[in-house]
PDB file of C-alpha atoms in Angstrom:
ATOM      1  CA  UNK A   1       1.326  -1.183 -18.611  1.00  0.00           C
ATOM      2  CA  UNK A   2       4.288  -4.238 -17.685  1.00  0.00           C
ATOM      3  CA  UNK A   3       6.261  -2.604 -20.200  1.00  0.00           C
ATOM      4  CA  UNK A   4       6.171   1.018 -18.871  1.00  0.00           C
ATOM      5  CA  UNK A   5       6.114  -0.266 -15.075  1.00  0.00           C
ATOM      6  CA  UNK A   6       9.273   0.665 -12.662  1.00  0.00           C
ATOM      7  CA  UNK A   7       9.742   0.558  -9.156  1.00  0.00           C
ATOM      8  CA  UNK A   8       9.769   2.902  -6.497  1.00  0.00           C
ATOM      9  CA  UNK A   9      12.371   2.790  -4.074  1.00  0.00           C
ATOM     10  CA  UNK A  10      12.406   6.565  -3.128  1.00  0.00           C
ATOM     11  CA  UNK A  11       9.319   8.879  -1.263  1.00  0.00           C
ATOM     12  CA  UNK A  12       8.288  12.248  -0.958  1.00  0.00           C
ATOM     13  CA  UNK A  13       7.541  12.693   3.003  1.00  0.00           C
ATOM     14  CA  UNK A  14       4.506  14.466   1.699  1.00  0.00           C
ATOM     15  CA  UNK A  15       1.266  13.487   3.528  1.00  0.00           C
ATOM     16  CA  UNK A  16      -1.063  11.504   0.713  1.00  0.00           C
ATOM     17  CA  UNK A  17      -4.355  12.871   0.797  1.00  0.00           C
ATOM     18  CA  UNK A  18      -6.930  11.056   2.514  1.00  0.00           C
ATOM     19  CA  UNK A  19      -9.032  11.433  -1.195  1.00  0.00           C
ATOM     20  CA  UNK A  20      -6.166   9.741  -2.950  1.00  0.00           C
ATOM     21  CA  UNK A  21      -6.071   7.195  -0.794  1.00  0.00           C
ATOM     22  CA  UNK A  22      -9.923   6.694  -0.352  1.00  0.00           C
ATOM     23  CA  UNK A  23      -9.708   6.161  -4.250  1.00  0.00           C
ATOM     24  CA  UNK A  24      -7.058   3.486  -4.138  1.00  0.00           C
ATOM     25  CA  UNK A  25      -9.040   1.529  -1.930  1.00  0.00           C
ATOM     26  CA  UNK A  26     -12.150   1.854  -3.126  1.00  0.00           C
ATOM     27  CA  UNK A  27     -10.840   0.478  -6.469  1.00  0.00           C
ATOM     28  CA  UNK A  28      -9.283  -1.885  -4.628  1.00  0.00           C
ATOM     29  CA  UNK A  29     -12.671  -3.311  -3.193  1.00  0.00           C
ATOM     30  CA  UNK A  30     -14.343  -3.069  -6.645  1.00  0.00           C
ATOM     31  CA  UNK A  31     -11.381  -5.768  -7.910  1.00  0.00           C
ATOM     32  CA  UNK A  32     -12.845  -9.020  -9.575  1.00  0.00           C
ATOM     33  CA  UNK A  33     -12.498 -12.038  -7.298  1.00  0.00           C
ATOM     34  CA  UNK A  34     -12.922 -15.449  -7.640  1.00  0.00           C
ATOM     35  CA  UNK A  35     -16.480 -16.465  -7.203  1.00  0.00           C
ATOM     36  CA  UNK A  36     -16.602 -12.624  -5.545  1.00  0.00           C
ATOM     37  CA  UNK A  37     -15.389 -13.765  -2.442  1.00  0.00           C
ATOM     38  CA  UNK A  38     -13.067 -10.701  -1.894  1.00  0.00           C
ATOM     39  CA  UNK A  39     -10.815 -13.000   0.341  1.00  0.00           C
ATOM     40  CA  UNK A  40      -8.725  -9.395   1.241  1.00  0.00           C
ATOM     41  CA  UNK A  41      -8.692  -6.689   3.872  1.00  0.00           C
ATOM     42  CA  UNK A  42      -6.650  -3.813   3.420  1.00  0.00           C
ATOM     43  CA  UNK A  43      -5.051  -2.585   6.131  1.00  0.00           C
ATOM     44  CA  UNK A  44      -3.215   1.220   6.257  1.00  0.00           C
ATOM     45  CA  UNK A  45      -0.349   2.201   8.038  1.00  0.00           C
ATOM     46  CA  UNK A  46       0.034   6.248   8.819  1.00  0.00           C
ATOM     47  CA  UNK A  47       2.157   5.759  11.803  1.00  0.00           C
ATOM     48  CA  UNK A  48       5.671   6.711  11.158  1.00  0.00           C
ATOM     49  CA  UNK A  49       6.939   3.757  13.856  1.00  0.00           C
ATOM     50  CA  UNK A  50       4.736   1.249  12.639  1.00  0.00           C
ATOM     51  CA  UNK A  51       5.983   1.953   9.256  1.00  0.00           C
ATOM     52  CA  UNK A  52       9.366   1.304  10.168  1.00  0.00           C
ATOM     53  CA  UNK A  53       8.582  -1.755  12.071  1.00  0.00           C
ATOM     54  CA  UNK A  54       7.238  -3.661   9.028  1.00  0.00           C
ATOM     55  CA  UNK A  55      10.585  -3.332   7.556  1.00  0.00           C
ATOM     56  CA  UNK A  56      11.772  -6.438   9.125  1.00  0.00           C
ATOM     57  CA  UNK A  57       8.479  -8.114   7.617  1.00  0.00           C
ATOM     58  CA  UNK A  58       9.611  -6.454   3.943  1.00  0.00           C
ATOM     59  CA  UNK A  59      13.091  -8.454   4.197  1.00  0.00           C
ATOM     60  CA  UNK A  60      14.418  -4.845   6.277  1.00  0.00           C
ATOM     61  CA  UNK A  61      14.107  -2.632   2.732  1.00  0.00           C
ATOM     62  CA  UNK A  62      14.602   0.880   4.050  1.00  0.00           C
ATOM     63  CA  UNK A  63      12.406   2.010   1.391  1.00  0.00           C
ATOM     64  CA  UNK A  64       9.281   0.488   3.244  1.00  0.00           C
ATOM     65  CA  UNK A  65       9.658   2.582   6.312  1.00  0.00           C
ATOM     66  CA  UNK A  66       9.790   5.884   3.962  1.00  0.00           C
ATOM     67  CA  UNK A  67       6.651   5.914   2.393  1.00  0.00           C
ATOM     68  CA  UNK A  68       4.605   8.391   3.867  1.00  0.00           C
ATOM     69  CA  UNK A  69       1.723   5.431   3.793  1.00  0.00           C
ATOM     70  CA  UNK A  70       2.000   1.852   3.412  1.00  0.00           C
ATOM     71  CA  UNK A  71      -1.257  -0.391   2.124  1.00  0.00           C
ATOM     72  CA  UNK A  72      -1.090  -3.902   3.142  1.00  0.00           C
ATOM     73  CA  UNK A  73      -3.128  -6.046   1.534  1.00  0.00           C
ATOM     74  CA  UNK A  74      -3.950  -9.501   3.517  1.00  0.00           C
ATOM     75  CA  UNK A  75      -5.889 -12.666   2.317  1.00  0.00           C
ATOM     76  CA  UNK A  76      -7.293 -15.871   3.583  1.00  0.00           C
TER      77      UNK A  76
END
């Protein structure tokens, strides 16, 4: 999988599906912790000016405010 990996750096303005996206996070929340603590929240951004706000957080990569969706994923 590290092998094969690339990055992303251009998006479809397609709409992902709310399925899709249910998936990802669910498999997100099933993710082994330490001591199962599941220190995260996951937090999704939709909004098209949102999105582009965080660039500034995501060192002002363009990229960031493209993505039709953005999953931010926070920890104590």
């Amino acid at each position: 999988a590290i092998q094969a990996r690339h990055s992303v750096r251009h998006y479809s303005s397609r709409p992902v599906e709310e399925e899709k996206l249910q998936q990802i996070l669910e498999a997100g929340r099933l993710a082994p912790s330490a001591k199962n603590e599941q220190a995260w929240r996951f937090v999704v951004v939709t909004d098209p000016e949102l999105r582009k706000g965080m660039m500034a957080a995501c060192q002002n990569y363009t990229f960031v405010g493209e993505a039709p969706v953005i999953l931010a994923v926070c920890s104590d």
